[in-house]
Short mmCIF file of C-alpha atoms and ligand atoms in Angstrom, two decimals:
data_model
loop_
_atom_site.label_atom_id
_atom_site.label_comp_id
_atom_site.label_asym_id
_atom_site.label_seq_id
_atom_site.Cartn_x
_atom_site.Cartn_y
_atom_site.Cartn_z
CA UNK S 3 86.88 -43.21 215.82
CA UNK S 4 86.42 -41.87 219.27
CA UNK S 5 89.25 -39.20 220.44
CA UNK S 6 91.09 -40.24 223.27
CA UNK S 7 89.22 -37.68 225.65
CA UNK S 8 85.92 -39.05 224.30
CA UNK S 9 86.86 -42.81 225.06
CA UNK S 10 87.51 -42.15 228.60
CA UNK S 11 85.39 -39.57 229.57
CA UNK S 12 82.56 -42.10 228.05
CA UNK S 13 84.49 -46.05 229.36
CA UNK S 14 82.36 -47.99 231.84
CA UNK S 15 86.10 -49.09 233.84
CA UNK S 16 87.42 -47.85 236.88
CA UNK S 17 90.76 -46.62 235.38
CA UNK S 18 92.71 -45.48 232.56
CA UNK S 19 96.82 -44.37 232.93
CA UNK S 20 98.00 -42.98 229.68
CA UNK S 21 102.24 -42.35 229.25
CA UNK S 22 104.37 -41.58 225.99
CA UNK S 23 107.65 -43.00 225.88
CA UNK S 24 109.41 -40.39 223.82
CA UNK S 25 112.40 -42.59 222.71
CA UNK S 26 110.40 -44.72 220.65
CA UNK S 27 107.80 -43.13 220.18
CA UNK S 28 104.83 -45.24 221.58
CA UNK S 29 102.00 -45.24 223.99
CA UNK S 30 101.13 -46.80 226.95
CA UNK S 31 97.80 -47.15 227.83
CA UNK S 32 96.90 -48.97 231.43
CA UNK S 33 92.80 -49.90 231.34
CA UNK S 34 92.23 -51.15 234.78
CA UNK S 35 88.27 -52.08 233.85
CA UNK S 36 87.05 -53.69 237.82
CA UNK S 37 88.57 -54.49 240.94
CA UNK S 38 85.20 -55.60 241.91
CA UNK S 39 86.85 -59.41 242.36
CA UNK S 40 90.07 -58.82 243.17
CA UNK S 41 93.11 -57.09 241.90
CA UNK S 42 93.07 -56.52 238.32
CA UNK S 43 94.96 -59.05 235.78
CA UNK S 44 95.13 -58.87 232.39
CA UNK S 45 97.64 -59.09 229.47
CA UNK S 46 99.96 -56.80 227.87
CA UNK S 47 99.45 -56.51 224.39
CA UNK S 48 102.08 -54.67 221.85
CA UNK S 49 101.00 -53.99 218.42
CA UNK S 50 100.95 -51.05 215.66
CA UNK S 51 97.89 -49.44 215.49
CA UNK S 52 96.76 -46.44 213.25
CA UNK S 53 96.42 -44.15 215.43
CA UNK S 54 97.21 -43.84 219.67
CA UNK S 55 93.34 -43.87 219.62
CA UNK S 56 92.47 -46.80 217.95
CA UNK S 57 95.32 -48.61 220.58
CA UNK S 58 93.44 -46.97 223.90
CA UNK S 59 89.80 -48.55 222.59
CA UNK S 60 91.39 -52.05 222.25
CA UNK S 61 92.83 -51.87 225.73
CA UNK S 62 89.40 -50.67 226.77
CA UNK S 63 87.48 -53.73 225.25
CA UNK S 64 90.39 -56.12 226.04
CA UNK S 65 89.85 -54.77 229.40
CA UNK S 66 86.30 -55.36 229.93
CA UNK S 67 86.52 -59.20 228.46
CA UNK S 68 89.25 -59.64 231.40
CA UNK S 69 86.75 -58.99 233.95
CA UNK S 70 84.02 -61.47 232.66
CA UNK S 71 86.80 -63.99 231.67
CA UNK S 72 88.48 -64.13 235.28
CA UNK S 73 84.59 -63.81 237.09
CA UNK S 74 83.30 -67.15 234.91
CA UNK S 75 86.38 -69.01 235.07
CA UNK S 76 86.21 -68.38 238.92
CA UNK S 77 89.49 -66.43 239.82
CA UNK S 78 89.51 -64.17 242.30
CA UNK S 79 90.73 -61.03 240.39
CA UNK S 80 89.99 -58.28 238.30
CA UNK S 81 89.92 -57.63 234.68
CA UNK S 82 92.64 -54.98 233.03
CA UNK S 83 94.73 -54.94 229.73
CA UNK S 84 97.59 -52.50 228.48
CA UNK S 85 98.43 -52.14 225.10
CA UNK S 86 101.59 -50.58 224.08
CA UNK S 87 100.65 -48.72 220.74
CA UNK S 88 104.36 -48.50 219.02
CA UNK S 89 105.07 -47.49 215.64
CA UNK S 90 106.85 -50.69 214.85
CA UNK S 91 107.82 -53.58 216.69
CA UNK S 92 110.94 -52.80 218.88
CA UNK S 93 113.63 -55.26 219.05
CA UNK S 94 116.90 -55.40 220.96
CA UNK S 95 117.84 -52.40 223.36
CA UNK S 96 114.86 -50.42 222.15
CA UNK S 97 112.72 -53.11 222.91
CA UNK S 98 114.08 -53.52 226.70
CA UNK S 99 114.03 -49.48 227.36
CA UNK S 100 110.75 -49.68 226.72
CA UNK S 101 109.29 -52.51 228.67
CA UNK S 102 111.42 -50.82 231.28
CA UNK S 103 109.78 -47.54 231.15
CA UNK S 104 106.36 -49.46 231.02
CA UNK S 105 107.32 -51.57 233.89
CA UNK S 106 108.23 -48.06 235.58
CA UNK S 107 104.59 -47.06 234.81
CA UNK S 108 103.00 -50.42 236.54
CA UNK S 109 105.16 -49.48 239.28
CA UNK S 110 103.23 -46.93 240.30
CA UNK S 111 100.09 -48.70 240.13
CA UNK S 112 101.60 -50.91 243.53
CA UNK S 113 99.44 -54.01 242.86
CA UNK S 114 96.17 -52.96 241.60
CA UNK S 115 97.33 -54.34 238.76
CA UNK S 116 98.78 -57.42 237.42
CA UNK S 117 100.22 -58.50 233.94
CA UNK S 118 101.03 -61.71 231.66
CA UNK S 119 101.51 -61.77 228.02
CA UNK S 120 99.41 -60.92 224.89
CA UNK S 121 99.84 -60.34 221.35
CA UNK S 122 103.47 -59.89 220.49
CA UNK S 123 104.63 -60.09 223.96
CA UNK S 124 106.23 -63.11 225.29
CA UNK S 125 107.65 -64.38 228.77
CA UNK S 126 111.21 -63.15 227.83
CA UNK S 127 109.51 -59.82 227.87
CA UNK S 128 107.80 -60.33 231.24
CA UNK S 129 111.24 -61.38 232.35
CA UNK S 130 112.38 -58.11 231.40
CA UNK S 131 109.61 -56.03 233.07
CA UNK S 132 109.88 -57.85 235.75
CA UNK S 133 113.46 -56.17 236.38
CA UNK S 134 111.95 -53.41 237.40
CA UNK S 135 108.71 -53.85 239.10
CA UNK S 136 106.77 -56.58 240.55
CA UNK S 137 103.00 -58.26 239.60
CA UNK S 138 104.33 -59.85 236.59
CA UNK S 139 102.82 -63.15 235.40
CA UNK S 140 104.33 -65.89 233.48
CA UNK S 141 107.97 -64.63 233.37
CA UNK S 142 110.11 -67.90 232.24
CA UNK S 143 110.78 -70.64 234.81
CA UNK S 144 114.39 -69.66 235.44
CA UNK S 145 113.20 -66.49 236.51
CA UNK S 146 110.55 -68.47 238.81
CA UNK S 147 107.57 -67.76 236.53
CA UNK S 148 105.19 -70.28 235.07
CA UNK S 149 106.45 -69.73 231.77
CA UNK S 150 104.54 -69.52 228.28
CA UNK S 151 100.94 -70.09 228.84
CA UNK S 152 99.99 -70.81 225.37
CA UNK S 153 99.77 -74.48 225.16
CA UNK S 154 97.13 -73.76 228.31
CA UNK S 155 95.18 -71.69 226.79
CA UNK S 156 95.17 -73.95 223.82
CA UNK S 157 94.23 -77.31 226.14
CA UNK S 158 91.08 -75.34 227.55
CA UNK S 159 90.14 -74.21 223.97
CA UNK S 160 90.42 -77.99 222.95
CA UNK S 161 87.81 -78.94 225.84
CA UNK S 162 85.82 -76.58 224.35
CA UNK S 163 85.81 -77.04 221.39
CA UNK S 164 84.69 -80.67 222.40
CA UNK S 165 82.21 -79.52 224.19
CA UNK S 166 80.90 -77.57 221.80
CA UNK S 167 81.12 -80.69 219.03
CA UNK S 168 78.81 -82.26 221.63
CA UNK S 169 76.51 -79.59 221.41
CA UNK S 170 76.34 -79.15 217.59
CA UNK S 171 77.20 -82.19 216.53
CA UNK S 172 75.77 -84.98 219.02
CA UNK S 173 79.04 -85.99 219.45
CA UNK S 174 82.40 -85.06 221.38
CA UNK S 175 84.51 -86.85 218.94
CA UNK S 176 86.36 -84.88 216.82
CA UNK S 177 87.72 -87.91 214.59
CA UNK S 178 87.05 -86.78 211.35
CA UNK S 179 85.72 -83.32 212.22
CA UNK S 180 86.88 -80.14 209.49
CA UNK S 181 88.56 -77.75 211.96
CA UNK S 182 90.19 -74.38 210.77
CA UNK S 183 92.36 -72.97 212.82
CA UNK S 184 93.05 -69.44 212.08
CA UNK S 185 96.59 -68.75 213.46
CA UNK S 186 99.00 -70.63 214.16
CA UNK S 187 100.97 -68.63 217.53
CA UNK S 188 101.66 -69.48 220.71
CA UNK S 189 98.03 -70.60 221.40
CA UNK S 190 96.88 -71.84 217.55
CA UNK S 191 99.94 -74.15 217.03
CA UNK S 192 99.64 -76.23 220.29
CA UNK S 193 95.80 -76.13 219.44
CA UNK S 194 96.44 -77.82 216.18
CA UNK S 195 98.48 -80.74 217.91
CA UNK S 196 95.80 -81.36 220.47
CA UNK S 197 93.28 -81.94 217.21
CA UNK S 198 95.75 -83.56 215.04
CA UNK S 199 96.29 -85.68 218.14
CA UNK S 200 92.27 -86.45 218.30
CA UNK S 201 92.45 -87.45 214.08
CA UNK S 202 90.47 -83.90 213.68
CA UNK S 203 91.14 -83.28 209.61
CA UNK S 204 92.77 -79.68 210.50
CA UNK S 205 93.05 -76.60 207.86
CA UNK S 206 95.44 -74.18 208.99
CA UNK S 207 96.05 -70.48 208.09
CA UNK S 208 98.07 -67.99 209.47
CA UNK S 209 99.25 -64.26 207.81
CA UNK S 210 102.83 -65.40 207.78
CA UNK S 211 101.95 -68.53 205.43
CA UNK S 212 105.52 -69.71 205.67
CA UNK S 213 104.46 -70.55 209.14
CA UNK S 214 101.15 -72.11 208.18
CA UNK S 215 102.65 -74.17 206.04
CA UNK S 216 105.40 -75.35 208.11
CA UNK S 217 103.11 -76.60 210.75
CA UNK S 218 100.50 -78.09 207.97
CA UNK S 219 103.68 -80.20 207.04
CA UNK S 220 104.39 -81.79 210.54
CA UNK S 221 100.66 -82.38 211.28
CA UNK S 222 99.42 -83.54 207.80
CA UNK S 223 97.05 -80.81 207.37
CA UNK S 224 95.76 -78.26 204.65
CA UNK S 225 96.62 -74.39 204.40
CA UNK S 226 94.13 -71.90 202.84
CA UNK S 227 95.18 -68.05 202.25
CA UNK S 228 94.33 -65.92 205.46
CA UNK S 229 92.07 -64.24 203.00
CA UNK S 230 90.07 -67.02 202.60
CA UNK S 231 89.63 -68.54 206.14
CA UNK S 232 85.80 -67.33 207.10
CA UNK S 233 84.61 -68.97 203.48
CA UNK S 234 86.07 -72.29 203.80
CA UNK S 235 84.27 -75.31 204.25
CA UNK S 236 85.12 -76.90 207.88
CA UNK S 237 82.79 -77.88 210.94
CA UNK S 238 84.22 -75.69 213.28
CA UNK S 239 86.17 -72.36 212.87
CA UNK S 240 88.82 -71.96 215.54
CA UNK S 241 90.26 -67.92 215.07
CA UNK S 242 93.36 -68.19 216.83
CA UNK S 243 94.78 -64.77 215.96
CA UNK S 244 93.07 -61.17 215.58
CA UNK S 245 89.26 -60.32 217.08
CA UNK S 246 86.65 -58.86 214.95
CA UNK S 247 86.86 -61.46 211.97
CA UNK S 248 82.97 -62.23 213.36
CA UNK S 249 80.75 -59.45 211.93
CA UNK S 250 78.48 -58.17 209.75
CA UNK S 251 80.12 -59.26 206.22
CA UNK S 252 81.45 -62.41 207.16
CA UNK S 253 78.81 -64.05 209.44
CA UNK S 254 76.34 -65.21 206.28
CA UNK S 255 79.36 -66.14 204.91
CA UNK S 256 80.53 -68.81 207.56
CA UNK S 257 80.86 -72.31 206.09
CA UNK S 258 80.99 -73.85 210.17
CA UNK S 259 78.82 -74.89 212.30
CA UNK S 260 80.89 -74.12 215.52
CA UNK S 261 82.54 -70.69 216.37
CA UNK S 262 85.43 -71.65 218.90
CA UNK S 263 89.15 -70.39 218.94
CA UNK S 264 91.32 -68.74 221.10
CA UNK S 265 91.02 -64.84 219.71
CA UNK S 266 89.80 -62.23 222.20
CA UNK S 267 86.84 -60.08 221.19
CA UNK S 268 86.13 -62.26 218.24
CA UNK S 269 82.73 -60.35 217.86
CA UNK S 270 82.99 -57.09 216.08
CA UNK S 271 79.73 -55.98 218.02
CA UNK S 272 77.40 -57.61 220.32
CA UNK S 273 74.78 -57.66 217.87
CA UNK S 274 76.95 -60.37 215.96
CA UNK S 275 76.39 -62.91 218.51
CA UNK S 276 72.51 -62.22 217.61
CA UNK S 277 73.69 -62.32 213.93
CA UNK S 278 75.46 -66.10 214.64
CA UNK S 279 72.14 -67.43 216.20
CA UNK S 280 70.14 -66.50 213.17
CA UNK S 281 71.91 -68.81 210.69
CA UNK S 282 72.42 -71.26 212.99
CA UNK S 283 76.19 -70.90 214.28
CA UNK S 284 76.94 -72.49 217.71
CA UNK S 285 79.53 -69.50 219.10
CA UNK S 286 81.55 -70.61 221.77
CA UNK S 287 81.75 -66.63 223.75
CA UNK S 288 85.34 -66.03 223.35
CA UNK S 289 86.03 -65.15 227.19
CA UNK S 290 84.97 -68.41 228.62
CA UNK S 291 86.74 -70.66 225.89
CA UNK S 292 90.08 -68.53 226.19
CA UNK S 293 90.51 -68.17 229.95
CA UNK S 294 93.01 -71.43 230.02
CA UNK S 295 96.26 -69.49 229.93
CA UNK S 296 95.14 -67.36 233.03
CA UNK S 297 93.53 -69.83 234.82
CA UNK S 298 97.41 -71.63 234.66
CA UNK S 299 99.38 -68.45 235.44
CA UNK S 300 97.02 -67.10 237.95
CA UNK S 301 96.29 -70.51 238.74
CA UNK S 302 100.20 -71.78 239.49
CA UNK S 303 101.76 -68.50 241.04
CA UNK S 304 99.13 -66.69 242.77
CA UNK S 305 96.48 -69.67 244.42
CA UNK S 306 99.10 -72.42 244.64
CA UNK S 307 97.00 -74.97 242.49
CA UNK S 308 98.70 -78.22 241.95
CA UNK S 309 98.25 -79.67 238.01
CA UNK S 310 95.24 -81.91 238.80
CA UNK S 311 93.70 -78.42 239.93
CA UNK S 312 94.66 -76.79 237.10
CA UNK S 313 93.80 -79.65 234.58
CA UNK S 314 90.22 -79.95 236.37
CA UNK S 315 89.88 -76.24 236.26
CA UNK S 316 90.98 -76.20 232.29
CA UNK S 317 88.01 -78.96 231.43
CA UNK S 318 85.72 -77.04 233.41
CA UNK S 319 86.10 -74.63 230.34
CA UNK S 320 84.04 -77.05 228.94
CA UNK S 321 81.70 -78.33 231.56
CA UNK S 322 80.68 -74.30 231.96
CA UNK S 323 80.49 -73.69 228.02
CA UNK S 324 77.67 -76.87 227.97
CA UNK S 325 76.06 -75.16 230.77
CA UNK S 326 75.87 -71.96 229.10
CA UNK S 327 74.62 -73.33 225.61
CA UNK S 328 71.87 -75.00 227.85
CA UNK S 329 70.93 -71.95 229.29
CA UNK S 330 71.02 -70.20 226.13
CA UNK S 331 68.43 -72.72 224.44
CA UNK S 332 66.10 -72.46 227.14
CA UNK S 333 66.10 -68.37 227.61
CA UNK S 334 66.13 -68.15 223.20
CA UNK S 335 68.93 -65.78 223.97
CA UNK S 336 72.41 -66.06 222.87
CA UNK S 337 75.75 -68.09 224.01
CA UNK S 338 76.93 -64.56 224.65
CA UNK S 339 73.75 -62.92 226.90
CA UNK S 340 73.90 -66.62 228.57
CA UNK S 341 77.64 -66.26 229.54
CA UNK S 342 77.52 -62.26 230.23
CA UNK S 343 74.53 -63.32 232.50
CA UNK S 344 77.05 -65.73 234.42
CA UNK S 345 79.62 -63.52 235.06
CA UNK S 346 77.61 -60.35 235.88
CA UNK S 347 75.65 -62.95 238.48
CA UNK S 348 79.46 -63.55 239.70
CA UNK S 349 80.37 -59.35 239.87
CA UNK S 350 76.74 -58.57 241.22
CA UNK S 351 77.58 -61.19 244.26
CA UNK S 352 80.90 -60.05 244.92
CA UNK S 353 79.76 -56.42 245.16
N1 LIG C 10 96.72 -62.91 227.14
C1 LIG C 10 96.01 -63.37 228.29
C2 LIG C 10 94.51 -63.28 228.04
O1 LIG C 10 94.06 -62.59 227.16
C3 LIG C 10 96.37 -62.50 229.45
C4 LIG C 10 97.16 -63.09 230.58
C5 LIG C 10 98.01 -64.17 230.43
C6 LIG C 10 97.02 -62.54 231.81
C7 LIG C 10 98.68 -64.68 231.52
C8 LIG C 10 97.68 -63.04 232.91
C9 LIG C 10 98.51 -64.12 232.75
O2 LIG C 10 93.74 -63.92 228.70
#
């Protein structure tokens, strides 16, 4: 791993603000990655990482997916994340005095940039940031937010996964269809409805299997051990939860014929998306598929779209993910080159 110095003297984004929050003992790490469309959104994401360094990279790569996830799905702003590394998750008082000092931090940034939720950050938490400084997306709707935008995020990863059923399967239908969904949060739970909904034969998983389970009960569906999610047999693979479960190791073993969930940087490396080609694995690029949730938040409180707007703009997930595989088949490249092609075509106008 990188030191900290390394990874910014050597990131491709415009900014990086880096602040320690004695009390607790965490991190904050700011990665404003372009501007180039707009000011920069992205989500805050809190999680325990091994070392400060390791939290700065993901911000950095969370970052950069921002930018190509707001240029395809057509919003006029940047692409940012922050991470706040702590050393466990804060609850309570501890949990508010930090948010507080972070929102303190994005203070200072007046505007440039904008945040939502992430991993292990929630819309009581934007509530709470919002106390102190403005540019906060999806606080609750009494605090005159737009709320939790996981079931959005989970309807535009339904169209896509549709769309991609089309592609790989000749079909949109997914009556029938194997899906796994690989975690079962604010994003893979509502996911799971949608399919259940559709008479999709779901297999869930999640690393609290207490939760799996749960959920399997309600819906009628199968658990598997979050060990064992990239080996079992399904059509498509939905990972709803952590990136990186796409690489080297687990790609030849893939049972599905569809990649398409809700996890950012699914890919451990590029070269994966090269790796899914080769044995035949239709991957839905993880920025395009995932951009419901901002295109509702951004979407509802900063362009003043109505829900027919928003619902048109959440199945255009879909309509743009059949354009892309198209694109893909006729330049032999990969989903991901065809959709990183899209959205640099999107910066490169803009500049
Ligand atoms: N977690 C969201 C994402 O990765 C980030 C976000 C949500 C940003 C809501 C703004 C508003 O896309």
């Amino acid at each position: 791993m990188d030191s900290i110095e390394t990874l910014i003297e050597t990131w491709d984004g415009e900014e990086v603000v880096v602040a320690f929050d004695n009390a607790t003992g965490s991190w904050i790490f700011i990665c404003i990655h372009s501007t180039v469309l707009g000011p920069a959104g992205g989500g805050t994401r809190m999680k325990v990482y091994p070392t400060p360094a390791e939290g700065l990279a993901d911000a950095m790569r969370l970052a950069a997916g921002m930018t190509t996830k707001m240029a395809v799905a057509g919003v006029a702003f940047g692409g940012a994340k922050a991470v706040l590394a702590v050393p466990e998750l804060p609850e309570g008082d501890v949990r508010r005095r930090l948010l507080h000092r972070y929102a303190d931090v994005i203070a200072t940034l007046k505007g440039t940039f904008l945040t939502g939720p992430d991993m292990n950050t929630s819309s009581a938490d934007m509530d709470t940031i919002s106390e102190r400084c403005s540019h906060i997306f999806s606080r609750s709707e009494e605090r005159g937010g737009s709320g939790n935008p996981g079931p959005f995020t989970a309807r535009g990863v339904y169209h896509g996964i549709r769309a991609s059923a089309a592609r790989a399967f000749g079909s949109a239908d997914l009556k029938g269809r194997t899906v796994l969904v690989q975690g079962v949060g604010s994003v893979g739970a509502p996911l799971a409805e949608l399919l259940a909904a559709d008479g999709a034969k779901l297999v869930l998983t999640d690393v609290d299997g207490e939760r799996a389970r749960t959920l399997a009960d309600q819906l009628g569906a199968d658990t598997v051990a979050a060990n064992d999610a990239v080996e079992t047999d399904c059509d498509v693979y939905a990972p709803c939860a952590l990136g990186g479960t796409l690489n080297a190791a687990t790609i030849p073993r893939l049972q599905a014929r569809v990649v398409a969930g809700s996890a950012n940087n699914q890919l451990a490396e590029p070269a994966d998306a090269s790796r899914l080609r080769a044995v035949g694995v239709l991957y839905a690029p993880d920025y395009v598929i995932n951009a419901g949730g901002v295109i509702y938040a951004v979407g509802r409180e900063a362009l003043e779209w109505d829900e027919d707007r928003i619902e048109a703009a959440l199945a255009g997930i879909g309509e743009t993910l059949t354009r892309i595989y198209e694109r893909a088949d006729e330049a032999g490249r990969t989903t991901l080159a065809a959709a990183d092609e899209l959205a640099a075509a999107r910066l490169s106008s803009a500049r």
